[in-house]
Each structure stands twice: as structure tokens, then as C-alpha cells.
mmCIF file of C-alpha atoms in Angstrom:
data_model
loop_
_atom_site.group_PDB
_atom_site.id
_atom_site.type_symbol
_atom_site.label_atom_id
_atom_site.label_comp_id
_atom_site.label_asym_id
_atom_site.label_seq_id
_atom_site.Cartn_x
_atom_site.Cartn_y
_atom_site.Cartn_z
ATOM 1 C CA MET A 1372 -0.029 0.280 -0.059
ATOM 2 C CA THR A 1373 1.486 3.812 -0.427
ATOM 3 C CA THR A 1374 1.618 6.753 1.377
ATOM 4 C CA THR A 1375 -1.096 8.003 -1.011
ATOM 5 C CA ARG A 1376 -3.629 4.901 -0.121
ATOM 6 C CA LYS A 1377 -2.836 4.309 3.370
ATOM 7 C CA ARG A 1378 -3.745 7.222 4.001
ATOM 8 C CA GLN A 1379 -7.202 7.567 2.837
ATOM 9 C CA PHE A 1380 -7.682 4.732 3.963
ATOM 10 C CA LEU A 1381 -7.062 6.433 7.873
ATOM 11 C CA GLN A 1382 -9.081 8.620 6.561
ATOM 12 C CA ARG A 1383 -12.209 7.152 5.340
ATOM 13 C CA ASN A 1384 -12.165 5.354 8.922
ATOM 14 C CA LYS A 1385 -11.423 8.121 10.722
ATOM 15 C CA SER A 1386 -14.805 10.138 9.931
ATOM 16 C CA SER A 1387 -16.606 6.546 10.214
ATOM 17 C CA GLY A 1388 -15.052 6.540 13.169
ATOM 18 C CA ASP A 1389 -16.714 10.613 14.643
ATOM 19 C CA GLN A 1390 -19.522 9.639 12.637
ATOM 20 C CA HIS A 1391 -20.658 6.105 15.355
ATOM 21 C CA SER A 1392 -19.456 8.195 18.320
ATOM 22 C CA GLY A 1393 -22.630 10.688 17.040
ATOM 23 C CA ILE A 1394 -24.756 7.893 16.465
ATOM 24 C CA ILE A 1395 -23.818 6.672 20.002
ATOM 25 C CA ILE A 1396 -24.432 10.085 22.062
ATOM 26 C CA LEU A 1397 -27.293 9.899 19.918
ATOM 27 C CA LEU A 1398 -28.787 6.684 21.094
ATOM 28 C CA LEU A 1399 -27.705 7.605 24.710
ATOM 29 C CA PHE A 1400 -29.267 10.978 24.456
ATOM 30 C CA PHE A 1401 -32.864 9.346 23.331
ATOM 31 C CA LEU A 1402 -32.042 6.213 25.896
ATOM 32 C CA VAL A 1403 -32.206 7.705 28.655
ATOM 33 C CA LEU A 1404 -34.944 9.862 27.956
ATOM 34 C CA MET A 1405 -36.712 6.344 27.694
ATOM 35 C CA SER A 1406 -35.526 5.548 31.004
ATOM 36 C CA ALA A 1407 -36.778 9.592 32.246
ATOM 37 C CA PHE A 1408 -40.422 8.579 31.340
ATOM 38 C CA ASN A 1409 -40.485 5.618 32.111
ATOM 39 C CA ILE A 1410 -39.550 6.593 35.672
ATOM 40 C CA VAL A 1411 -42.759 9.266 35.455
ATOM 41 C CA LEU A 1412 -44.782 6.605 34.159
ATOM 42 C CA TYR A 1413 -43.590 4.072 37.291
ATOM 43 C CA LEU A 1414 -44.374 6.852 39.929
ATOM 44 C CA GLU A 1415 -48.102 7.986 38.416
ATOM 45 C CA LEU A 1416 -48.849 3.763 37.941
ATOM 46 C CA PHE A 1417 -47.882 4.011 42.186
ATOM 47 C CA SER A 1418 -49.997 6.029 42.872
ATOM 48 C CA PHE A 1419 -52.913 5.501 41.236
ATOM 49 C CA SER A 1420 -51.943 1.790 42.491
ATOM 50 C CA ASN A 1421 -51.697 3.334 46.496
ATOM 51 C CA SER A 1422 -54.802 5.444 45.903
ATOM 52 C CA ALA A 1423 -57.171 3.260 44.675
ATOM 53 C CA SER A 1424 -56.155 0.730 47.525
ATOM 54 C CA GLN A 1425 -57.516 2.154 49.705
ATOM 55 C CA PRO A 1426 -61.744 0.995 49.622
ATOM 56 C CA ILE A 1427 -60.163 -2.312 48.189
ATOM 57 C CA SER A 1428 -60.638 -3.284 52.723
ATOM 58 C CA PRO A 1429 -60.700 -6.857 51.629
ATOM 59 C CA SER A 1430 -60.601 -8.180 55.524
ATOM 60 C CA GLY A 1431 -63.758 -6.127 55.901
ATOM 61 C CA ALA A 1432 -62.267 -4.024 58.641
ATOM 62 C CA ALA A 1433 -63.901 -0.089 57.006
ATOM 63 C CA VAL A 1434 -67.791 0.761 56.850
ATOM 64 C CA SER A 1435 -69.789 2.308 54.656
ATOM 65 C CA THR A 1436 -72.407 4.761 56.136
ATOM 66 C CA ALA A 1437 -74.881 6.816 54.730
ATOM 67 C CA LYS A 1438 -76.975 9.681 55.811
ATOM 68 C CA ASN A 1439 -79.992 11.612 55.884
ATOM 69 C CA THR A 1440 -81.377 14.909 58.661
ATOM 70 C CA GLY A 1441 -84.652 14.716 59.228
ATOM 71 C CA GLU A 1442 -86.284 18.169 61.226
ATOM 72 C CA ALA A 1443 -89.481 18.298 63.776
ATOM 73 C CA SER A 1444 -90.145 21.580 64.667
ATOM 74 C CA ILE A 1445 -92.932 23.317 66.213
ATOM 75 C CA LEU A 1446 -93.880 26.794 67.104
ATOM 76 C CA ILE A 1447 -95.580 27.761 70.038
ATOM 77 C CA LEU A 1448 -97.435 31.307 70.388
ATOM 78 C CA PRO A 1449 -98.504 33.360 72.975
ATOM 79 C CA ARG A 1450 -102.861 32.618 74.133
ATOM 80 C CA PRO A 1451 -105.078 35.045 72.260
ATOM 81 C CA GLU A 1452 -106.077 36.354 76.064
ATOM 82 C CA SER A 1453 -102.440 36.662 77.350
ATOM 83 C CA ALA A 1454 -101.976 38.328 74.233
ATOM 84 C CA GLN A 1455 -104.638 40.814 75.597
ATOM 85 C CA GLU A 1456 -103.387 40.884 79.114
ATOM 86 C CA ASN A 1457 -99.965 42.106 77.818
ATOM 87 C CA LYS A 1458 -100.929 44.857 75.780
ATOM 88 C CA GLU A 1459 -103.402 46.110 78.220
ATOM 89 C CA GLU A 1460 -99.697 46.122 80.341
ATOM 90 C CA GLU A 1461 -98.356 47.220 77.555
ATOM 91 C CA LYS A 1462 -100.963 50.748 77.406
ATOM 92 C CA LYS A 1463 -100.777 50.352 81.310
ATOM 93 C CA THR A 1464 -97.147 51.249 81.955
ATOM 94 C CA THR A 1465 -96.664 53.499 78.622
ATOM 95 C CA ASN A 1466 -100.379 55.089 80.131
ATOM 96 C CA PRO A 1467 -100.575 55.674 83.105
ATOM 97 C CA MET B 409 -4.542 -1.842 11.061
ATOM 98 C CA LYS B 410 -5.738 -4.900 12.191
ATOM 99 C CA LYS B 411 -6.373 -2.455 15.517
ATOM 100 C CA LEU B 412 -8.240 0.123 13.556
ATOM 101 C CA SER B 413 -10.192 -2.646 12.038
ATOM 102 C CA GLN B 414 -11.279 -3.547 15.798
ATOM 103 C CA LYS B 415 -12.239 -0.340 17.085
ATOM 104 C CA ILE B 416 -14.475 0.030 13.854
ATOM 105 C CA MET B 417 -16.163 -3.433 14.956
ATOM 106 C CA GLN B 418 -16.558 -1.835 18.563
ATOM 107 C CA GLY B 419 -18.151 1.370 17.728
ATOM 108 C CA LYS B 420 -20.913 -0.555 15.295
ATOM 109 C CA THR B 421 -21.292 -3.293 18.455
ATOM 110 C CA VAL B 422 -22.630 -0.347 20.907
ATOM 111 C CA VAL B 423 -24.224 1.188 18.128
ATOM 112 C CA ILE B 424 -26.289 -2.305 17.919
ATOM 113 C CA LEU B 425 -26.579 -2.304 21.063
ATOM 114 C CA LEU B 426 -27.544 0.712 22.087
ATOM 115 C CA ALA B 427 -30.402 0.842 19.640
ATOM 116 C CA PHE B 428 -31.088 -2.721 20.737
ATOM 117 C CA ALA B 429 -31.759 -1.212 24.048
ATOM 118 C CA LEU B 430 -33.517 1.862 22.611
ATOM 119 C CA ALA B 431 -36.494 -0.270 21.159
ATOM 120 C CA VAL B 432 -36.691 -2.555 24.383
ATOM 121 C CA SER B 433 -37.169 0.675 26.147
ATOM 122 C CA PHE B 434 -39.330 2.528 24.385
ATOM 123 C CA VAL B 435 -41.440 -1.028 24.199
ATOM 124 C CA ASN B 436 -41.420 -0.794 27.451
ATOM 125 C CA LEU B 437 -42.224 2.983 27.441
ATOM 126 C CA GLY B 438 -45.636 1.583 25.438
ATOM 127 C CA PHE B 439 -47.042 -0.894 27.095
ATOM 128 C CA THR B 440 -46.997 0.785 30.389
ATOM 129 C CA TYR B 441 -48.181 3.689 29.206
ATOM 130 C CA TYR B 442 -50.946 1.101 28.103
ATOM 131 C CA LYS B 443 -51.732 -0.627 31.376
ATOM 132 C CA ILE B 444 -52.017 2.781 32.912
ATOM 133 C CA ASN B 445 -54.610 3.901 31.374
ATOM 134 C CA LEU B 446 -56.269 0.498 31.584
ATOM 135 C CA PHE B 447 -56.014 1.425 35.062
ATOM 136 C CA GLY B 448 -56.655 4.098 35.240
ATOM 137 C CA GLU B 449 -60.193 4.238 33.124
ATOM 138 C CA THR B 450 -61.130 1.244 35.567
ATOM 139 C CA VAL B 451 -60.557 3.763 38.611
ATOM 140 C CA ASN B 452 -62.413 5.988 36.681
ATOM 141 C CA LEU B 453 -66.079 3.365 36.821
ATOM 142 C CA LEU B 454 -65.837 3.261 40.378
ATOM 143 C CA THR B 455 -69.032 5.595 42.226
ATOM 144 C CA GLY B 456 -69.026 4.386 45.442
ATOM 145 C CA ALA B 457 -68.523 1.075 44.907
ATOM 146 C CA PRO B 458 -65.228 -0.321 44.030
ATOM 147 C CA SER B 459 -64.022 -2.438 41.455
ATOM 148 C CA PHE B 460 -60.698 -3.012 39.986
ATOM 149 C CA SER B 461 -58.977 -4.767 36.957
ATOM 150 C CA PHE B 462 -55.298 -5.914 37.546
ATOM 151 C CA GLY B 463 -53.702 -7.012 34.446
ATOM 152 C CA GLU B 464 -55.935 -10.268 33.478
ATOM 153 C CA THR B 465 -57.768 -11.660 36.278
ATOM 154 C CA ASN B 466 -60.753 -9.287 37.383
ATOM 155 C CA ILE B 467 -62.456 -8.450 41.010
ATOM 156 C CA THR B 468 -65.949 -6.940 40.845
ATOM 157 C CA ILE B 469 -66.700 -6.055 44.570
ATOM 158 C CA THR B 470 -70.334 -4.236 44.283
ATOM 159 C CA SER B 471 -71.474 -3.022 47.274
ATOM 160 C CA ASN B 472 -74.010 0.066 47.542
ATOM 161 C CA THR B 473 -74.571 1.463 51.544
ATOM 162 C CA ALA B 474 -78.313 3.232 51.048
ATOM 163 C CA LEU B 475 -80.427 4.169 53.718
ATOM 164 C CA SER B 476 -82.902 6.874 52.526
ATOM 165 C CA LEU B 477 -85.437 9.067 54.544
ATOM 166 C CA GLY B 478 -88.668 9.827 52.842
ATOM 167 C CA GLY B 479 -93.165 9.023 53.660
ATOM 168 C CA GLY B 480 -95.439 11.035 53.785
ATOM 169 C CA ASN B 481 -93.241 14.298 55.345
ATOM 170 C CA GLY B 482 -90.516 13.393 53.507
ATOM 171 C CA THR B 483 -87.598 15.307 55.924
ATOM 172 C CA ALA B 484 -89.378 17.534 57.772
ATOM 173 C CA ILE B 485 -91.438 17.058 60.433
ATOM 174 C CA SER B 486 -93.840 20.060 61.878
ATOM 175 C CA PHE B 487 -96.183 19.873 64.464
ATOM 176 C CA GLY B 488 -97.496 23.359 63.531
ATOM 177 C CA ASN B 489 -98.137 26.016 65.433
ATOM 178 C CA GLY B 490 -100.606 26.991 68.022
ATOM 179 C CA PHE B 491 -101.158 27.262 71.767
ATOM 180 C CA ILE B 492 -102.812 24.866 75.265
ATOM 181 C CA ASN B 493 -106.210 26.952 76.156
ATOM 182 C CA ALA B 494 -106.457 28.047 78.838
ATOM 183 C CA SER B 495 -108.831 25.434 80.168
ATOM 184 C CA CYS B 496 -106.071 22.009 79.835
ATOM 185 C CA ASN B 497 -103.473 21.526 80.891
ATOM 186 C CA PHE B 498 -101.706 20.336 78.115
ATOM 187 C CA CYS B 499 -101.587 18.769 74.492
ATOM 188 C CA GLN B 500 -100.113 15.349 73.487
ATOM 189 C CA LEU B 501 -99.238 15.310 69.556
ATOM 190 C CA ASP B 502 -98.115 11.712 67.416
ATOM 191 C CA SER B 503 -96.542 11.660 64.578
ATOM 192 C CA ASN B 504 -97.736 8.643 64.179
ATOM 193 C CA GLY B 505 -101.745 11.669 63.772
ATOM 194 C CA VAL B 506 -102.495 10.756 67.707
ATOM 195 C CA ILE B 507 -103.700 13.883 69.324
ATOM 196 C CA VAL B 508 -104.716 13.934 73.111
ATOM 197 C CA SER B 509 -105.960 16.474 75.044
ATOM 198 C CA GLY B 510 -105.518 16.896 78.552
ATOM 199 C CA TYR B 511 -108.178 18.792 80.399
ATOM 200 C CA GLY B 512 -107.833 21.184 84.087
ATOM 201 C CA ASN B 513 -110.297 18.680 84.901
ATOM 202 C CA GLY B 514 -108.213 15.762 84.995
ATOM 203 C CA SER B 515 -109.618 14.306 81.739
ATOM 204 C CA ASN B 516 -107.406 13.198 78.623
ATOM 205 C CA LEU B 517 -108.991 12.443 75.746
ATOM 206 C CA SER B 518 -108.047 11.111 72.341
ATOM 207 C CA ALA B 519 -110.541 11.322 69.988
ATOM 208 C CA GLY B 520 -113.610 13.582 68.788
ATOM 209 C CA GLY B 521 -112.990 17.301 70.281
ATOM 210 C CA GLN B 522 -108.865 16.371 71.034
ATOM 211 C CA SER B 523 -108.157 19.573 69.411
ATOM 212 C CA GLN B 524 -109.456 21.337 71.752
ATOM 213 C CA CYS B 525 -106.373 21.956 73.790
ATOM 214 C CA CYS B 526 -104.224 21.202 71.132
ATOM 215 C CA THR B 527 -105.546 24.283 68.941
ATOM 216 C CA THR B 528 -104.301 24.593 65.513
ATOM 217 C CA PHE B 529 -101.122 22.522 66.471
ATOM 218 C CA VAL B 530 -101.151 19.484 63.623
ATOM 219 C CA ALA B 531 -100.351 15.724 64.484
ATOM 220 C CA PRO B 532 -98.840 14.145 61.691
ATOM 221 C CA THR B 533 -99.740 11.336 60.073
ATOM 222 C CA SER B 534 -96.350 9.349 59.046
ATOM 223 C CA GLY B 535 -93.210 9.430 60.995
ATOM 224 C CA PHE B 536 -89.871 9.276 59.442
ATOM 225 C CA LEU B 537 -89.476 5.793 57.169
ATOM 226 C CA LEU B 538 -85.853 5.093 56.860
ATOM 227 C CA GLU B 539 -85.864 2.857 54.400
ATOM 228 C CA ASN B 540 -82.153 0.363 53.346
ATOM 229 C CA THR B 541 -82.515 0.709 49.593
ATOM 230 C CA GLY B 542 -79.006 0.431 49.350
ATOM 231 C CA ASN B 543 -77.751 -3.457 48.812
ATOM 232 C CA THR B 544 -76.153 -4.884 52.022
ATOM 233 C CA ASN B 545 -76.948 -5.429 55.620
ATOM 234 C CA LEU B 546 -77.107 -1.840 57.615
ATOM 235 C CA SER B 547 -77.238 -0.980 60.858
ATOM 236 C CA VAL B 548 -78.624 1.713 61.786
ATOM 237 C CA GLY B 549 -78.465 4.830 64.656
ATOM 238 C CA TYR B 550 -79.373 8.658 64.749
ATOM 239 C CA THR B 551 -77.894 11.857 66.093
ATOM 240 C CA CYS B 552 -79.863 14.387 67.318
ATOM 241 C CA THR B 553 -78.900 17.790 67.172
ATOM 242 C CA GLY B 554 -80.775 21.246 68.114
ATOM 243 C CA ASN B 555 -83.404 21.413 70.944
ATOM 244 C CA CYS B 556 -83.145 17.662 71.226
ATOM 245 C CA THR B 557 -84.223 18.189 75.705
ATOM 246 C CA PHE B 558 -87.544 18.898 76.576
ATOM 247 C CA ALA B 559 -86.503 22.236 78.309
ATOM 248 C CA SER B 560 -84.778 23.477 75.561
ATOM 249 C CA TYR B 561 -87.927 21.865 71.811
ATOM 250 C CA LEU B 562 -90.326 23.016 74.585
ATOM 251 C CA GLY B 563 -90.409 23.976 77.982
ATOM 252 C CA GLY B 564 -92.928 24.457 81.135
ATOM 253 C CA ALA B 565 -93.287 24.044 84.507
ATOM 254 C CA ARG B 566 -96.746 21.789 85.156
ATOM 255 C CA GLY B 567 -94.045 18.647 84.661
ATOM 256 C CA ARG B 568 -96.642 15.888 86.737
ATOM 257 C CA TYR B 569 -98.627 16.692 83.357
ATOM 258 C CA ILE B 570 -95.693 15.292 80.761
ATOM 259 C CA ALA B 571 -96.041 11.925 79.444
ATOM 260 C CA GLY B 572 -92.703 9.584 79.972
ATOM 261 C CA THR B 573 -89.936 12.421 79.617
ATOM 262 C CA GLY B 574 -92.144 14.885 77.040
ATOM 263 C CA VAL B 575 -89.848 14.192 73.961
ATOM 264 C CA GLU B 576 -90.310 10.114 72.699
ATOM 265 C CA ILE B 577 -88.828 8.275 69.925
ATOM 266 C CA LYS B 578 -90.166 5.133 69.166
ATOM 267 C CA VAL B 579 -89.197 2.543 66.001
ATOM 268 C CA THR B 580 -91.465 0.305 64.253
ATOM 269 C CA SER B 581 -91.136 -2.142 61.269
ATOM 270 C CA ASN B 582 -93.125 -0.833 58.149
ATOM 271 C CA SER B 583 -95.249 -3.843 57.841
ATOM 272 C CA VAL B 584 -96.703 -3.019 60.683
ATOM 273 C CA ALA B 585 -97.350 0.400 60.728
ATOM 274 C CA THR B 586 -97.883 0.650 56.819
ATOM 275 C CA GLN B 587 -96.313 3.879 55.730
ATOM 276 C CA SER B 588 -96.624 4.283 53.036
ATOM 277 C CA GLY B 589 -93.149 5.625 50.584
ATOM 278 C CA GLU B 590 -90.975 2.778 49.779
ATOM 279 C CA GLU B 591 -89.304 1.728 47.591
ATOM 280 C CA GLY B 592 -90.460 -1.824 46.130
ATOM 281 C CA GLY B 593 -93.877 -1.502 47.769
ATOM 282 C CA THR B 594 -94.605 -1.535 51.986
ATOM 283 C CA ASP B 595 -92.643 -4.580 53.319
ATOM 284 C CA THR B 596 -94.454 -7.933 54.375
ATOM 285 C CA SER B 597 -92.728 -9.083 57.567
ATOM 286 C CA SER B 598 -91.043 -7.843 59.668
ATOM 287 C CA SER B 599 -87.627 -5.621 59.198
ATOM 288 C CA CYS B 600 -84.209 -5.359 61.748
ATOM 289 C CA VAL B 601 -83.676 -9.754 61.987
ATOM 290 C CA GLY B 602 -80.779 -10.206 60.637
ATOM 291 C CA GLY B 603 -80.821 -13.856 60.336
ATOM 292 C CA GLY B 604 -78.425 -16.392 60.676
ATOM 293 C CA THR B 605 -75.943 -15.637 63.267
ATOM 294 C CA LEU B 606 -77.339 -12.269 63.436
ATOM 295 C CA PHE B 607 -80.788 -13.394 64.553
ATOM 296 C CA ARG B 608 -79.380 -12.962 68.112
ATOM 297 C CA ASP B 609 -78.803 -8.961 67.590
ATOM 298 C CA SER B 610 -82.019 -8.816 65.691
ATOM 299 C CA LYS B 611 -85.328 -6.752 66.391
ATOM 300 C CA TRP B 612 -85.312 -2.808 66.102
ATOM 301 C CA ASN B 613 -83.875 -1.864 69.871
ATOM 302 C CA ILE B 614 -83.313 1.990 70.674
ATOM 303 C CA THR B 615 -80.349 1.486 73.117
ATOM 304 C CA ASN B 616 -76.750 3.034 73.877
ATOM 305 C CA SER B 617 -75.003 -0.496 75.133
ATOM 306 C CA THR B 618 -71.478 -0.719 72.999
ATOM 307 C CA ALA B 619 -71.752 -5.076 73.991
ATOM 308 C CA TYR B 620 -75.204 -5.616 71.829
ATOM 309 C CA THR B 621 -75.034 -8.842 71.420
ATOM 310 C CA THR B 622 -74.594 -9.936 75.008
ATOM 311 C CA SER B 623 -76.932 -7.167 76.475
ATOM 312 C CA SER B 624 -80.320 -6.799 77.358
ATOM 313 C CA PHE B 625 -82.289 -5.508 75.519
ATOM 314 C CA GLY B 626 -82.991 -1.253 75.233
ATOM 315 C CA THR B 627 -85.937 0.113 74.046
ATOM 316 C CA PRO B 628 -87.767 -2.655 72.272
ATOM 317 C CA GLU B 629 -89.846 -1.997 69.225
ATOM 318 C CA ALA B 630 -92.846 0.181 69.550
ATOM 319 C CA VAL B 631 -92.043 1.512 72.744
ATOM 320 C CA TYR B 632 -91.087 5.277 72.771
ATOM 321 C CA THR B 633 -87.992 6.227 75.089
ATOM 322 C CA ALA B 634 -86.622 9.668 75.079
ATOM 323 C CA LEU B 635 -85.472 11.743 72.500
ATOM 324 C CA MET B 636 -80.520 11.459 73.442
ATOM 325 C CA SER B 637 -78.025 12.481 71.467
ATOM 326 C CA GLY B 638 -77.789 9.678 69.690
ATOM 327 C CA HIS B 639 -78.453 6.113 69.453
ATOM 328 C CA TRP B 640 -78.448 2.364 67.907
ATOM 329 C CA LEU B 641 -81.897 1.791 66.628
ATOM 330 C CA CYS B 642 -80.688 -0.998 64.614
ATOM 331 C CA GLY B 643 -78.236 -3.281 65.506
ATOM 332 C CA ASN B 644 -74.598 -1.481 66.110
ATOM 333 C CA SER B 645 -70.605 -0.691 64.171
ATOM 334 C CA SER B 646 -70.282 -5.026 64.653
ATOM 335 C CA SER B 647 -73.934 -5.634 63.601
ATOM 336 C CA TYR B 648 -75.754 -5.107 60.790
ATOM 337 C CA PRO B 649 -79.249 -7.155 60.816
ATOM 338 C CA LEU B 650 -81.369 -4.142 58.311
ATOM 339 C CA ASP B 651 -80.920 -6.440 55.609
ATOM 340 C CA SER B 652 -81.875 -4.892 51.758
ATOM 341 C CA ASN B 653 -84.388 -7.233 51.567
ATOM 342 C CA ASN B 654 -87.021 -5.525 49.517
ATOM 343 C CA ALA B 655 -90.179 -7.314 51.803
ATOM 344 C CA TYR B 656 -88.020 -6.560 55.323
ATOM 345 C CA ASP B 657 -85.888 -3.419 54.533
ATOM 346 C CA ALA B 658 -87.973 -0.402 56.432
ATOM 347 C CA ALA B 659 -89.043 1.062 59.739
ATOM 348 C CA VAL B 660 -90.736 3.945 61.443
ATOM 349 C CA LEU B 661 -89.039 6.209 63.501
ATOM 350 C CA ASP B 662 -92.503 8.558 65.692
ATOM 351 C CA ILE B 663 -92.103 11.637 67.664
ATOM 352 C CA ASN B 664 -94.340 12.037 70.314
ATOM 353 C CA ILE B 665 -94.049 15.733 72.153
ATOM 354 C CA THR B 666 -95.985 16.531 74.540
ATOM 355 C CA ILE B 667 -96.698 20.427 75.105
ATOM 356 C CA LEU B 668 -97.000 22.219 78.182
ATOM 357 C CA ALA B 669 -100.139 24.710 78.564
ATOM 358 C CA ASP B 670 -97.290 26.827 80.996
ATOM 359 C CA ALA B 671 -94.675 26.545 77.848
ATOM 360 C CA PRO B 672 -93.041 29.550 76.817
ATOM 361 C CA ALA B 673 -93.848 31.433 73.673
ATOM 362 C CA ASN B 674 -90.697 33.145 72.277
ATOM 363 C CA GLY B 675 -92.122 33.447 68.902
ATOM 364 C CA ILE B 676 -89.539 31.498 67.646
ATOM 365 C CA LYS B 677 -89.632 28.073 65.891
ATOM 366 C CA SER B 678 -88.019 25.320 67.748
ATOM 367 C CA SER B 679 -86.801 22.419 66.219
ATOM 368 C CA PHE B 680 -84.088 19.788 66.035
ATOM 369 C CA ARG B 681 -82.883 17.338 63.102
ATOM 370 C CA LEU B 682 -82.293 13.755 63.713
ATOM 371 C CA THR B 683 -78.339 12.680 61.397
ATOM 372 C CA PHE B 684 -80.069 8.909 60.461
ATOM 373 C CA ASN B 685 -76.648 6.730 59.791
ATOM 374 C CA GLY B 686 -77.048 2.993 57.789
ATOM 375 C CA THR B 687 -73.440 1.940 58.855
ATOM 376 C CA SER B 688 -72.476 -1.155 56.694
ATOM 377 C CA PRO B 689 -69.144 -3.296 57.062
ATOM 378 C CA GLY B 690 -67.593 -1.817 54.139
#
């Protein structure tokens, strides 16, 4: 192999090595990105399963309660004659 | 030269391995996303009744705890307004429509002319209708807020004329009270009877006993007892004898009050609120 051909061969392989490095960096970047997405999804899944596991209660320890409220009311009025008496009393007080 | 070729080969291997790892990661991401979506849809279906799906296995627990309050008066019982005639000692009103006039001469009448003492007060013709409208057995209790005592609800000094404690409640199976308004028709047999191992803890029983299974009955069905801040009415925190079967799932809570002739008339409506709790085992 002549010196010129050797140089050409080395030059070609160098650029090929550069290409590989670029692809590797790109792939590594995507791999890290995917891993990050996966971690986020797993976290979401765990928070889901934690919140959902609360009411399952297979042991039957938890209880459910239904509530309803009723009201009983009454209004007691003054007896008419006592109201009259009160009125007269008031009159006496204001007009002696 | 050979070393250079090896380096190139190693570089290619790393690229292939990384591409493979990336593909696996991508598939994993898609799978996880799909599973989360599936799980989310299942959880969204929940409406009080837990139902969960995990992968290939389906578990569906469907229990609905519901206690309805209805009847002719719905959620309000009003004894109206009025005063006691001067010639009387008291007027007794019951939410089952019964009025008793207590005259000054000592005679008590509950038949014709009974409203002479009670003037314009009203005796409602129906109490609170409690019904298990869910699909699981319940225990039932109440708590009272507002004017829950005789002194605060009505008052008056002629205590010797008070029937019982002046403000009383009783519970009766609706197969006996036959009050209309039940879902699926009026009961045909006694409610709160449990069944099986629950039988010994059954029947409507107004009590505060926590050791219900071994204690004697508090106030049995259809018997009046004093209104308090709270009571169990059927079962308790560990016994749930009110069945959801339409033929025996309801009862009526009646209220009986005695208004004395000297009850203070302050012109303000007096009331108490009963919150009924239907509890089921999870």
C-alpha cells in the first residue's frame, strides 16, 4: 500500500469513527429520555394503585355510612287572652 | 491497521446494543402507558362501589350502602303552631296522627274534640320512614342536634302532666306501621331481623349499649323512649341486621311530644334535627 492510499484509508476510517460517536451519543440521549419517561409513568402507576387500594378492604375492616337528616319543628304562640293581657299591661305602663 | 478495524467493529457493536436497548425501552414505555390507561379507565368507573381490574384478573366488589329517609313528610315533621287552651293542662301530639287533650278537670281525651286543647297544632300522620335502599345489610343509628331536650324544645313547668319525658321516639317495623312511600312496596314482614348468626342481635332496639350482642334490649320495637343526643336503632358497629330485601327493609321512627299549658311562647320556631346513619361493613 502506498503512503497516499494509506492516508486515504485512515481518513475514511476516521470519519466513520466520528459518525459512530455521533450515533452513540444520539442513542444514549434517547435512552436516557426513555428511562426518564418510564420512571414518570411508574411513579404515576404507584400513586394510582396507592389511592385505589384504600377502599378495597378485603378484610372487611372498613365501613361505609349513608346519612340522612330529618327535622321536627314546632312554634308555640302566645295565648290570645294573654296577648290581650300583655297589651293592656303595656298600655298601663305607657299611659298611667 | 488490524487495531483500527477492531475499533470500528467495537463501535458498531456498541451502536447495535444501544439501538436494541432503546427499542426495548420504547416497547416498555408503550406497554406501561397502555396498562396505566387501562387501570385509569377502571378506576374512573368507580362510583362509591369499588371495582378494580388488574391485568388478566378481574375483581368486582359491588356494594351500595344507602339509607333513605322519606314517607309522607319527607325529611321534615312539623307540629305546626298554636297555643294550649287556658282550660287545659297539656296537649300531646304524635307523628302517627294521635292527639291527646289533657283538660284541667283531669280528663284526657284522644277521640273527637281532641283538638280543643291543642288548638291549631298539627299531629302529622306519618313519621320518618327509614329504608335500606342499598344492596347490603346495615346497622342504623341517629344523632340529634338542636333542641334535643324537653326543656329546650318545648319547656314549661307543669312537669307532672308530661307523658314520659315530653319528647320521645319509637321505632316500628313498616310491616306494622304500613306507612306508604317505600321503594318496591310496603314491607310484608318485620325488618331488622338479621338472620343466621345475626338473629340474636336483631330487632329494632333503641340503645346506647356497645356490647349489644350480650346486653339485654334497651327499648324494644314500638315502645317510646326519651330522645337523646344519639342511639343505635338497629344493630351497632359490629352487627348489621337491617336487610336490603324489599320485603323487610324499612321502619318508621315516630315522635311524641307533650306541650304544656305554660310552655313559653317566644315566637321562635323550635326544632331538632335527627341525622340517621346507615352503616355497612365496607
